[in-house]
């Protein structure tokens, strides 16, 4: 449900920040519904890979969502090491989108695919460092057990959770090709990443891709929420979930309103710096556990 409103809140935030009336909260959802009612057009140069890639991409995100718990409630799919499957099931969807853009035979889309592959590669260590650090802290390797055992009792532990939240917000912006890495509003050859990959998608396929973006945003918002709702009652946890999702969407809108896009040759440096922040979290966990003497 949060994904239905996420894109609309981003648009409303950007409209208010620029002093415009702008579209309503439900406009992105209406656009997706309009596209889902249309048929898709396929180039004769493409194969079945191009046709199935949007469905695989959307399905990979739905699969990843099923692995995320909610506070004390377990996820629909939970087992030891499930956060590893979470990362790689998302990678499967990303892989299909990359090869589908290559399948068109367009050098333009191939350029975007190579950039997408590079940025996904650089952002992966930060994710594993954070989840690995909290797995070390709690002694568990599944999402549910990690979050259920994560009792933030000191200012230092809250600082680590805040740093993890900051990194996850930026990971979500990178994974969804938003500012400051990419700008979904433009179609400039020198700066496009995700938008150039989906230029040949249309109709139902394009609707799936656009909705998958909002779903992935809400998915990362759910991960951030789990850092703070351990031990809370269900009504309070749901309220905090709503607050964090709205704050996350508003933050994304403010970032896109007041930040300029980085130069392309600075993107890799910026993304890799998230791994440095994740290392700070890792060393903080070692301090809490008394591994340093």
PDB file of C-alpha atoms in Angstrom:
ATOM      1  CA  UNK A   1       0.000   0.000   0.000  1.00  0.00           C
ATOM      2  CA  UNK A   2       2.875   2.367   0.746  1.00  0.00           C
ATOM      3  CA  UNK A   3       4.152   1.909  -2.808  1.00  0.00           C
ATOM      4  CA  UNK A   4       0.860   3.233  -4.201  1.00  0.00           C
ATOM      5  CA  UNK A   5       1.478   6.647  -2.633  1.00  0.00           C
ATOM      6  CA  UNK A   6       5.274   6.830  -2.673  1.00  0.00           C
ATOM      7  CA  UNK A   7       5.731   8.341  -6.123  1.00  0.00           C
ATOM      8  CA  UNK A   8       2.891  10.789  -5.543  1.00  0.00           C
ATOM      9  CA  UNK A   9       4.439  12.082  -2.316  1.00  0.00           C
ATOM     10  CA  UNK A  10       7.756  12.610  -4.128  1.00  0.00           C
ATOM     11  CA  UNK A  11       5.985  14.616  -6.843  1.00  0.00           C
ATOM     12  CA  UNK A  12       4.000  16.685  -4.340  1.00  0.00           C
ATOM     13  CA  UNK A  13       7.174  17.457  -2.369  1.00  0.00           C
ATOM     14  CA  UNK A  14       8.957  18.600  -5.524  1.00  0.00           C
ATOM     15  CA  UNK A  15       5.967  20.732  -6.522  1.00  0.00           C
ATOM     16  CA  UNK A  16       5.763  22.432  -3.126  1.00  0.00           C
ATOM     17  CA  UNK A  17       9.528  22.969  -3.017  1.00  0.00           C
ATOM     18  CA  UNK A  18       9.441  24.738  -6.398  1.00  0.00           C
ATOM     19  CA  UNK A  19       6.307  26.761  -5.649  1.00  0.00           C
ATOM     20  CA  UNK A  20       4.107  24.949  -8.185  1.00  0.00           C
ATOM     21  CA  UNK A  21       0.667  23.442  -7.793  1.00  0.00           C
ATOM     22  CA  UNK A  22       1.797  20.281  -9.521  1.00  0.00           C
ATOM     23  CA  UNK A  23      -0.006  16.942  -9.993  1.00  0.00           C
ATOM     24  CA  UNK A  24      -1.939  15.148  -7.262  1.00  0.00           C
ATOM     25  CA  UNK A  25      -0.640  12.359  -5.040  1.00  0.00           C
ATOM     26  CA  UNK A  26      -2.415   9.731  -7.156  1.00  0.00           C
ATOM     27  CA  UNK A  27      -1.066  10.926 -10.527  1.00  0.00           C
ATOM     28  CA  UNK A  28       1.819   8.382 -10.753  1.00  0.00           C
ATOM     29  CA  UNK A  29      -0.607   5.588  -9.886  1.00  0.00           C
ATOM     30  CA  UNK A  30      -3.016   6.793 -12.590  1.00  0.00           C
ATOM     31  CA  UNK A  31      -0.146   6.814 -15.091  1.00  0.00           C
ATOM     32  CA  UNK A  32       0.745   3.222 -14.198  1.00  0.00           C
ATOM     33  CA  UNK A  33      -2.875   2.079 -14.513  1.00  0.00           C
ATOM     34  CA  UNK A  34      -3.154   3.820 -17.890  1.00  0.00           C
ATOM     35  CA  UNK A  35      -0.044   2.031 -19.139  1.00  0.00           C
ATOM     36  CA  UNK A  36      -1.180  -1.350 -17.796  1.00  0.00           C
ATOM     37  CA  UNK A  37      -4.307  -1.078 -19.947  1.00  0.00           C
ATOM     38  CA  UNK A  38      -2.254  -0.670 -23.109  1.00  0.00           C
ATOM     39  CA  UNK A  39      -0.586  -3.275 -25.279  1.00  0.00           C
ATOM     40  CA  UNK A  40       3.189  -3.459 -25.646  1.00  0.00           C
ATOM     41  CA  UNK A  41       5.061  -2.864 -28.907  1.00  0.00           C
ATOM     42  CA  UNK A  42       8.142  -4.984 -29.578  1.00  0.00           C
ATOM     43  CA  UNK A  43      10.923  -4.290 -32.045  1.00  0.00           C
ATOM     44  CA  UNK A  44      11.649  -6.979 -34.618  1.00  0.00           C
ATOM     45  CA  UNK A  45      15.302  -6.966 -33.541  1.00  0.00           C
ATOM     46  CA  UNK A  46      14.471  -8.113 -29.996  1.00  0.00           C
ATOM     47  CA  UNK A  47      14.037 -11.663 -28.716  1.00  0.00           C
ATOM     48  CA  UNK A  48      11.864 -13.204 -25.991  1.00  0.00           C
ATOM     49  CA  UNK A  49      14.328 -11.825 -23.389  1.00  0.00           C
ATOM     50  CA  UNK A  50      13.105  -8.291 -24.006  1.00  0.00           C
ATOM     51  CA  UNK A  51       9.494  -9.434 -23.588  1.00  0.00           C
ATOM     52  CA  UNK A  52       9.943 -11.314 -20.298  1.00  0.00           C
ATOM     53  CA  UNK A  53      12.469  -8.949 -18.641  1.00  0.00           C
ATOM     54  CA  UNK A  54       9.919  -6.444 -17.178  1.00  0.00           C
ATOM     55  CA  UNK A  55       7.909  -9.305 -15.630  1.00  0.00           C
ATOM     56  CA  UNK A  56      11.058 -10.915 -14.179  1.00  0.00           C
ATOM     57  CA  UNK A  57      12.176  -7.519 -12.846  1.00  0.00           C
ATOM     58  CA  UNK A  58       8.834  -6.877 -11.169  1.00  0.00           C
ATOM     59  CA  UNK A  59       8.642 -10.450  -9.864  1.00  0.00           C
ATOM     60  CA  UNK A  60      12.123 -10.212  -8.342  1.00  0.00           C
ATOM     61  CA  UNK A  61      11.090  -7.170  -6.308  1.00  0.00           C
ATOM     62  CA  UNK A  62       7.885  -8.877  -5.124  1.00  0.00           C
ATOM     63  CA  UNK A  63       9.983 -11.894  -4.119  1.00  0.00           C
ATOM     64  CA  UNK A  64      12.378  -9.641  -2.194  1.00  0.00           C
ATOM     65  CA  UNK A  65       9.458  -7.974  -0.387  1.00  0.00           C
ATOM     66  CA  UNK A  66       8.272 -11.388   0.834  1.00  0.00           C
ATOM     67  CA  UNK A  67      11.579 -11.761   2.697  1.00  0.00           C
ATOM     68  CA  UNK A  68      11.160  -8.580   4.766  1.00  0.00           C
ATOM     69  CA  UNK A  69       9.659  -8.990   8.271  1.00  0.00           C
ATOM     70  CA  UNK A  70       7.730  -6.363  10.215  1.00  0.00           C
ATOM     71  CA  UNK A  71       8.902  -5.896  13.783  1.00  0.00           C
ATOM     72  CA  UNK A  72       8.039  -8.997  15.809  1.00  0.00           C
ATOM     73  CA  UNK A  73       6.060 -10.470  12.897  1.00  0.00           C
ATOM     74  CA  UNK A  74       7.968 -12.888  10.710  1.00  0.00           C
ATOM     75  CA  UNK A  75       8.206 -12.499   6.943  1.00  0.00           C
ATOM     76  CA  UNK A  76       6.296 -14.807   4.619  1.00  0.00           C
ATOM     77  CA  UNK A  77       9.607 -16.383   3.623  1.00  0.00           C
ATOM     78  CA  UNK A  78      12.225 -16.591   6.378  1.00  0.00           C
ATOM     79  CA  UNK A  79      15.330 -18.709   6.879  1.00  0.00           C
ATOM     80  CA  UNK A  80      18.951 -18.341   7.950  1.00  0.00           C
ATOM     81  CA  UNK A  81      20.872 -16.176   5.520  1.00  0.00           C
ATOM     82  CA  UNK A  82      17.745 -14.865   3.804  1.00  0.00           C
ATOM     83  CA  UNK A  83      19.266 -11.394   3.403  1.00  0.00           C
ATOM     84  CA  UNK A  84      21.746 -12.962   0.949  1.00  0.00           C
ATOM     85  CA  UNK A  85      18.863 -14.257  -1.182  1.00  0.00           C
ATOM     86  CA  UNK A  86      17.261 -10.796  -0.858  1.00  0.00           C
ATOM     87  CA  UNK A  87      20.288  -9.168  -2.495  1.00  0.00           C
ATOM     88  CA  UNK A  88      20.686 -11.718  -5.259  1.00  0.00           C
ATOM     89  CA  UNK A  89      17.027 -12.058  -6.194  1.00  0.00           C
ATOM     90  CA  UNK A  90      17.105  -8.290  -6.799  1.00  0.00           C
ATOM     91  CA  UNK A  91      20.276  -8.844  -8.824  1.00  0.00           C
ATOM     92  CA  UNK A  92      18.420 -11.337 -11.037  1.00  0.00           C
ATOM     93  CA  UNK A  93      15.817  -8.717 -11.914  1.00  0.00           C
ATOM     94  CA  UNK A  94      18.516  -6.118 -12.563  1.00  0.00           C
ATOM     95  CA  UNK A  95      20.420  -8.614 -14.745  1.00  0.00           C
ATOM     96  CA  UNK A  96      17.368  -9.240 -16.929  1.00  0.00           C
ATOM     97  CA  UNK A  97      16.784  -5.518 -17.367  1.00  0.00           C
ATOM     98  CA  UNK A  98      20.418  -5.058 -18.407  1.00  0.00           C
ATOM     99  CA  UNK A  99      20.414  -7.858 -20.982  1.00  0.00           C
ATOM    100  CA  UNK A 100      16.998  -6.777 -22.290  1.00  0.00           C
ATOM    101  CA  UNK A 101      18.397  -3.319 -23.066  1.00  0.00           C
ATOM    102  CA  UNK A 102      21.329  -4.984 -24.824  1.00  0.00           C
ATOM    103  CA  UNK A 103      18.848  -7.174 -26.686  1.00  0.00           C
ATOM    104  CA  UNK A 104      17.505  -4.138 -28.562  1.00  0.00           C
ATOM    105  CA  UNK A 105      20.829  -3.787 -30.388  1.00  0.00           C
ATOM    106  CA  UNK A 106      20.984  -0.079 -29.525  1.00  0.00           C
ATOM    107  CA  UNK A 107      24.377   1.356 -28.571  1.00  0.00           C
ATOM    108  CA  UNK A 108      22.464   4.077 -26.683  1.00  0.00           C
ATOM    109  CA  UNK A 109      20.719   1.558 -24.431  1.00  0.00           C
ATOM    110  CA  UNK A 110      23.891  -0.496 -24.135  1.00  0.00           C
ATOM    111  CA  UNK A 111      25.600   2.571 -22.687  1.00  0.00           C
ATOM    112  CA  UNK A 112      22.947   2.860 -19.997  1.00  0.00           C
ATOM    113  CA  UNK A 113      23.154  -0.872 -19.279  1.00  0.00           C
ATOM    114  CA  UNK A 114      26.916  -0.709 -18.698  1.00  0.00           C
ATOM    115  CA  UNK A 115      26.473   2.171 -16.264  1.00  0.00           C
ATOM    116  CA  UNK A 116      23.682   0.352 -14.443  1.00  0.00           C
ATOM    117  CA  UNK A 117      25.860  -2.749 -14.071  1.00  0.00           C
ATOM    118  CA  UNK A 118      28.764  -0.706 -12.699  1.00  0.00           C
ATOM    119  CA  UNK A 119      26.700   1.154 -10.113  1.00  0.00           C
ATOM    120  CA  UNK A 120      24.957  -2.030  -8.943  1.00  0.00           C
ATOM    121  CA  UNK A 121      28.373  -3.645  -8.499  1.00  0.00           C
ATOM    122  CA  UNK A 122      29.693  -0.726  -6.447  1.00  0.00           C
ATOM    123  CA  UNK A 123      26.658  -0.459  -4.151  1.00  0.00           C
ATOM    124  CA  UNK A 124      26.545  -4.154  -3.237  1.00  0.00           C
ATOM    125  CA  UNK A 125      29.444  -4.139  -0.690  1.00  0.00           C
ATOM    126  CA  UNK A 126      27.734  -1.424   1.367  1.00  0.00           C
ATOM    127  CA  UNK A 127      24.570  -3.530   1.720  1.00  0.00           C
ATOM    128  CA  UNK A 128      26.439  -6.656   2.801  1.00  0.00           C
ATOM    129  CA  UNK A 129      28.676  -4.745   5.219  1.00  0.00           C
ATOM    130  CA  UNK A 130      25.647  -3.266   6.996  1.00  0.00           C
ATOM    131  CA  UNK A 131      23.641  -6.490   7.215  1.00  0.00           C
ATOM    132  CA  UNK A 132      26.756  -8.467   8.086  1.00  0.00           C
ATOM    133  CA  UNK A 133      27.575  -6.022  10.876  1.00  0.00           C
ATOM    134  CA  UNK A 134      24.130  -6.313  12.438  1.00  0.00           C
ATOM    135  CA  UNK A 135      24.243 -10.094  11.999  1.00  0.00           C
ATOM    136  CA  UNK A 136      27.509 -10.051  13.971  1.00  0.00           C
ATOM    137  CA  UNK A 137      25.951  -7.800  16.606  1.00  0.00           C
ATOM    138  CA  UNK A 138      22.855  -9.946  17.129  1.00  0.00           C
ATOM    139  CA  UNK A 139      24.324 -13.384  16.399  1.00  0.00           C
ATOM    140  CA  UNK A 140      21.624 -14.156  13.801  1.00  0.00           C
ATOM    141  CA  UNK A 141      21.632 -14.354  10.008  1.00  0.00           C
ATOM    142  CA  UNK A 142      17.974 -13.930   9.015  1.00  0.00           C
ATOM    143  CA  UNK A 143      16.129 -10.642   8.610  1.00  0.00           C
ATOM    144  CA  UNK A 144      13.526 -11.469  11.251  1.00  0.00           C
ATOM    145  CA  UNK A 145      15.985 -12.635  13.896  1.00  0.00           C
ATOM    146  CA  UNK A 146      18.351  -9.729  13.248  1.00  0.00           C
ATOM    147  CA  UNK A 147      15.649  -7.081  13.598  1.00  0.00           C
ATOM    148  CA  UNK A 148      13.866  -8.838  16.486  1.00  0.00           C
ATOM    149  CA  UNK A 149      17.138  -9.040  18.439  1.00  0.00           C
ATOM    150  CA  UNK A 150      18.256  -5.505  17.605  1.00  0.00           C
ATOM    151  CA  UNK A 151      17.459  -3.612  20.808  1.00  0.00           C
ATOM    152  CA  UNK A 152      18.795  -0.070  20.523  1.00  0.00           C
ATOM    153  CA  UNK A 153      19.559   0.746  24.138  1.00  0.00           C
ATOM    154  CA  UNK A 154      22.384   3.277  23.915  1.00  0.00           C
ATOM    155  CA  UNK A 155      23.125   6.485  22.065  1.00  0.00           C
ATOM    156  CA  UNK A 156      25.965   4.691  20.253  1.00  0.00           C
ATOM    157  CA  UNK A 157      23.672   1.972  18.923  1.00  0.00           C
ATOM    158  CA  UNK A 158      21.153   4.596  17.773  1.00  0.00           C
ATOM    159  CA  UNK A 159      23.999   6.365  15.954  1.00  0.00           C
ATOM    160  CA  UNK A 160      24.809   3.132  14.126  1.00  0.00           C
ATOM    161  CA  UNK A 161      21.137   2.663  13.161  1.00  0.00           C
ATOM    162  CA  UNK A 162      20.999   6.275  11.925  1.00  0.00           C
ATOM    163  CA  UNK A 163      24.107   5.719   9.791  1.00  0.00           C
ATOM    164  CA  UNK A 164      22.565   2.520   8.407  1.00  0.00           C
ATOM    165  CA  UNK A 165      19.369   4.444   7.600  1.00  0.00           C
ATOM    166  CA  UNK A 166      21.384   7.097   5.765  1.00  0.00           C
ATOM    167  CA  UNK A 167      23.168   4.450   3.687  1.00  0.00           C
ATOM    168  CA  UNK A 168      19.930   2.589   2.871  1.00  0.00           C
ATOM    169  CA  UNK A 169      18.262   5.821   1.724  1.00  0.00           C
ATOM    170  CA  UNK A 170      21.149   6.496  -0.648  1.00  0.00           C
ATOM    171  CA  UNK A 171      21.181   2.873  -1.814  1.00  0.00           C
ATOM    172  CA  UNK A 172      17.487   3.217  -2.640  1.00  0.00           C
ATOM    173  CA  UNK A 173      18.169   6.412  -4.612  1.00  0.00           C
ATOM    174  CA  UNK A 174      20.974   4.692  -6.535  1.00  0.00           C
ATOM    175  CA  UNK A 175      19.025   1.472  -7.155  1.00  0.00           C
ATOM    176  CA  UNK A 176      16.096   3.478  -8.497  1.00  0.00           C
ATOM    177  CA  UNK A 177      18.357   5.756 -10.581  1.00  0.00           C
ATOM    178  CA  UNK A 178      17.391   9.015  -8.912  1.00  0.00           C
ATOM    179  CA  UNK A 179      19.353  12.150  -8.022  1.00  0.00           C
ATOM    180  CA  UNK A 180      22.151  12.780  -7.325  1.00  0.00           C
ATOM    181  CA  UNK A 181      23.215   9.816  -9.517  1.00  0.00           C
ATOM    182  CA  UNK A 182      20.572  10.001 -12.260  1.00  0.00           C
ATOM    183  CA  UNK A 183      17.673  12.283 -13.116  1.00  0.00           C
ATOM    184  CA  UNK A 184      14.522  10.501 -14.368  1.00  0.00           C
ATOM    185  CA  UNK A 185      13.197  13.729 -15.919  1.00  0.00           C
ATOM    186  CA  UNK A 186      15.915  14.083 -18.539  1.00  0.00           C
ATOM    187  CA  UNK A 187      16.873  12.216 -21.710  1.00  0.00           C
ATOM    188  CA  UNK A 188      20.400  13.506 -22.195  1.00  0.00           C
ATOM    189  CA  UNK A 189      22.764  11.006 -23.784  1.00  0.00           C
ATOM    190  CA  UNK A 190      25.749  11.953 -21.626  1.00  0.00           C
ATOM    191  CA  UNK A 191      23.959  11.508 -18.303  1.00  0.00           C
ATOM    192  CA  UNK A 192      21.169   8.965 -18.729  1.00  0.00           C
ATOM    193  CA  UNK A 193      21.307   5.595 -16.954  1.00  0.00           C
ATOM    194  CA  UNK A 194      18.022   3.856 -16.183  1.00  0.00           C
ATOM    195  CA  UNK A 195      15.828   5.971 -18.435  1.00  0.00           C
ATOM    196  CA  UNK A 196      17.835   5.076 -21.518  1.00  0.00           C
ATOM    197  CA  UNK A 197      17.519   1.365 -20.678  1.00  0.00           C
ATOM    198  CA  UNK A 198      13.725   1.436 -20.914  1.00  0.00           C
ATOM    199  CA  UNK A 199      13.299   3.677 -23.977  1.00  0.00           C
ATOM    200  CA  UNK A 200      11.993   0.748 -26.061  1.00  0.00           C
ATOM    201  CA  UNK A 201       9.569  -0.494 -23.387  1.00  0.00           C
ATOM    202  CA  UNK A 202       5.942   0.494 -23.779  1.00  0.00           C
ATOM    203  CA  UNK A 203       2.431  -0.196 -22.571  1.00  0.00           C
ATOM    204  CA  UNK A 204       1.991  -2.947 -19.989  1.00  0.00           C
ATOM    205  CA  UNK A 205       5.743  -3.595 -19.712  1.00  0.00           C
ATOM    206  CA  UNK A 206       6.524   0.064 -19.037  1.00  0.00           C
ATOM    207  CA  UNK A 207       3.749   0.183 -16.426  1.00  0.00           C
ATOM    208  CA  UNK A 208       5.319  -2.767 -14.581  1.00  0.00           C
ATOM    209  CA  UNK A 209       8.717  -1.078 -14.597  1.00  0.00           C
ATOM    210  CA  UNK A 210       7.369   2.237 -13.303  1.00  0.00           C
ATOM    211  CA  UNK A 211       5.376   0.595 -10.527  1.00  0.00           C
ATOM    212  CA  UNK A 212       8.375  -1.594  -9.621  1.00  0.00           C
ATOM    213  CA  UNK A 213      10.321   1.602  -8.893  1.00  0.00           C
ATOM    214  CA  UNK A 214       7.769   2.735  -6.297  1.00  0.00           C
ATOM    215  CA  UNK A 215       7.600  -0.776  -4.851  1.00  0.00           C
ATOM    216  CA  UNK A 216      11.387  -0.880  -4.472  1.00  0.00           C
ATOM    217  CA  UNK A 217      11.362   2.502  -2.730  1.00  0.00           C
ATOM    218  CA  UNK A 218       8.738   1.269  -0.246  1.00  0.00           C
ATOM    219  CA  UNK A 219      10.733  -1.954   0.210  1.00  0.00           C
ATOM    220  CA  UNK A 220      13.802  -0.036   1.365  1.00  0.00           C
ATOM    221  CA  UNK A 221      11.551   2.097   3.575  1.00  0.00           C
ATOM    222  CA  UNK A 222      10.339  -1.113   5.226  1.00  0.00           C
ATOM    223  CA  UNK A 223      13.941  -2.186   5.855  1.00  0.00           C
ATOM    224  CA  UNK A 224      14.700   1.164   7.506  1.00  0.00           C
ATOM    225  CA  UNK A 225      11.565   0.887   9.648  1.00  0.00           C
ATOM    226  CA  UNK A 226      12.661  -2.480  11.025  1.00  0.00           C
ATOM    227  CA  UNK A 227      15.720  -0.877  12.616  1.00  0.00           C
ATOM    228  CA  UNK A 228      13.496   1.087  15.006  1.00  0.00           C
ATOM    229  CA  UNK A 229      10.330  -0.935  15.740  1.00  0.00           C
ATOM    230  CA  UNK A 230      11.814  -3.946  17.553  1.00  0.00           C
ATOM    231  CA  UNK A 231       9.799  -4.640  20.701  1.00  0.00           C
ATOM    232  CA  UNK A 232       7.036  -2.140  19.866  1.00  0.00           C
ATOM    233  CA  UNK A 233       3.334  -2.985  19.841  1.00  0.00           C
ATOM    234  CA  UNK A 234       1.752  -3.532  16.427  1.00  0.00           C
ATOM    235  CA  UNK A 235      -0.310  -0.256  16.358  1.00  0.00           C
ATOM    236  CA  UNK A 236       2.758   1.830  17.264  1.00  0.00           C
ATOM    237  CA  UNK A 237       4.898  -0.067  14.735  1.00  0.00           C
ATOM    238  CA  UNK A 238       2.336   0.543  11.956  1.00  0.00           C
ATOM    239  CA  UNK A 239       2.174   4.251  12.814  1.00  0.00           C
ATOM    240  CA  UNK A 240       5.969   4.514  12.764  1.00  0.00           C
ATOM    241  CA  UNK A 241       6.040   2.630   9.458  1.00  0.00           C
ATOM    242  CA  UNK A 242       3.690   5.200   7.890  1.00  0.00           C
ATOM    243  CA  UNK A 243       5.713   8.110   9.300  1.00  0.00           C
ATOM    244  CA  UNK A 244       9.011   6.697   8.008  1.00  0.00           C
ATOM    245  CA  UNK A 245       7.598   5.951   4.540  1.00  0.00           C
ATOM    246  CA  UNK A 246       6.211   9.498   4.214  1.00  0.00           C
ATOM    247  CA  UNK A 247       9.477  10.976   5.518  1.00  0.00           C
ATOM    248  CA  UNK A 248      11.464   8.795   3.098  1.00  0.00           C
ATOM    249  CA  UNK A 249       9.357   9.901   0.119  1.00  0.00           C
ATOM    250  CA  UNK A 250       9.566  13.548   1.185  1.00  0.00           C
ATOM    251  CA  UNK A 251      13.354  13.221   1.576  1.00  0.00           C
ATOM    252  CA  UNK A 252      13.612  11.807  -1.943  1.00  0.00           C
ATOM    253  CA  UNK A 253      11.556  14.737  -3.231  1.00  0.00           C
ATOM    254  CA  UNK A 254      13.719  17.290  -1.402  1.00  0.00           C
ATOM    255  CA  UNK A 255      16.920  15.686  -2.695  1.00  0.00           C
ATOM    256  CA  UNK A 256      15.600  15.947  -6.253  1.00  0.00           C
ATOM    257  CA  UNK A 257      14.531  19.556  -5.660  1.00  0.00           C
ATOM    258  CA  UNK A 258      17.709  20.993  -4.171  1.00  0.00           C
ATOM    259  CA  UNK A 259      20.591  18.779  -5.343  1.00  0.00           C
ATOM    260  CA  UNK A 260      22.183  18.826  -8.760  1.00  0.00           C
ATOM    261  CA  UNK A 261      23.218  15.645 -10.468  1.00  0.00           C
ATOM    262  CA  UNK A 262      26.839  14.634 -10.024  1.00  0.00           C
ATOM    263  CA  UNK A 263      29.215  14.602 -12.945  1.00  0.00           C
ATOM    264  CA  UNK A 264      29.293  11.123 -14.420  1.00  0.00           C
ATOM    265  CA  UNK A 265      32.928  10.525 -13.475  1.00  0.00           C
ATOM    266  CA  UNK A 266      32.129  11.350  -9.834  1.00  0.00           C
ATOM    267  CA  UNK A 267      29.276   8.855  -9.493  1.00  0.00           C
ATOM    268  CA  UNK A 268      31.485   5.830  -8.923  1.00  0.00           C
ATOM    269  CA  UNK A 269      33.455   7.645  -6.209  1.00  0.00           C
ATOM    270  CA  UNK A 270      30.249   8.701  -4.457  1.00  0.00           C
ATOM    271  CA  UNK A 271      28.723   5.210  -4.549  1.00  0.00           C
ATOM    272  CA  UNK A 272      31.906   3.553  -3.311  1.00  0.00           C
ATOM    273  CA  UNK A 273      32.045   6.034  -0.397  1.00  0.00           C
ATOM    274  CA  UNK A 274      28.934   4.317   1.004  1.00  0.00           C
ATOM    275  CA  UNK A 275      31.103   1.272   1.661  1.00  0.00           C
ATOM    276  CA  UNK A 276      33.364   3.486   3.786  1.00  0.00           C
ATOM    277  CA  UNK A 277      30.375   4.554   5.896  1.00  0.00           C
ATOM    278  CA  UNK A 278      29.358   0.902   6.185  1.00  0.00           C
ATOM    279  CA  UNK A 279      32.855   0.102   7.457  1.00  0.00           C
ATOM    280  CA  UNK A 280      32.318   2.703  10.201  1.00  0.00           C
ATOM    281  CA  UNK A 281      29.184   0.755  11.217  1.00  0.00           C
ATOM    282  CA  UNK A 282      31.186  -2.485  11.175  1.00  0.00           C
ATOM    283  CA  UNK A 283      33.894  -1.056  13.442  1.00  0.00           C
ATOM    284  CA  UNK A 284      31.203   0.405  15.703  1.00  0.00           C
ATOM    285  CA  UNK A 285      29.699  -3.058  16.114  1.00  0.00           C
ATOM    286  CA  UNK A 286      33.155  -4.412  16.995  1.00  0.00           C
ATOM    287  CA  UNK A 287      33.444  -1.699  19.674  1.00  0.00           C
ATOM    288  CA  UNK A 288      30.060  -2.622  21.148  1.00  0.00           C
ATOM    289  CA  UNK A 289      31.071  -6.294  21.243  1.00  0.00           C
ATOM    290  CA  UNK A 290      34.372  -5.425  22.919  1.00  0.00           C
ATOM    291  CA  UNK A 291      36.513  -6.841  20.136  1.00  0.00           C
ATOM    292  CA  UNK A 292      38.959  -3.963  20.475  1.00  0.00           C
ATOM    293  CA  UNK A 293      41.131  -3.889  23.563  1.00  0.00           C
TER     294      UNK A 293
END
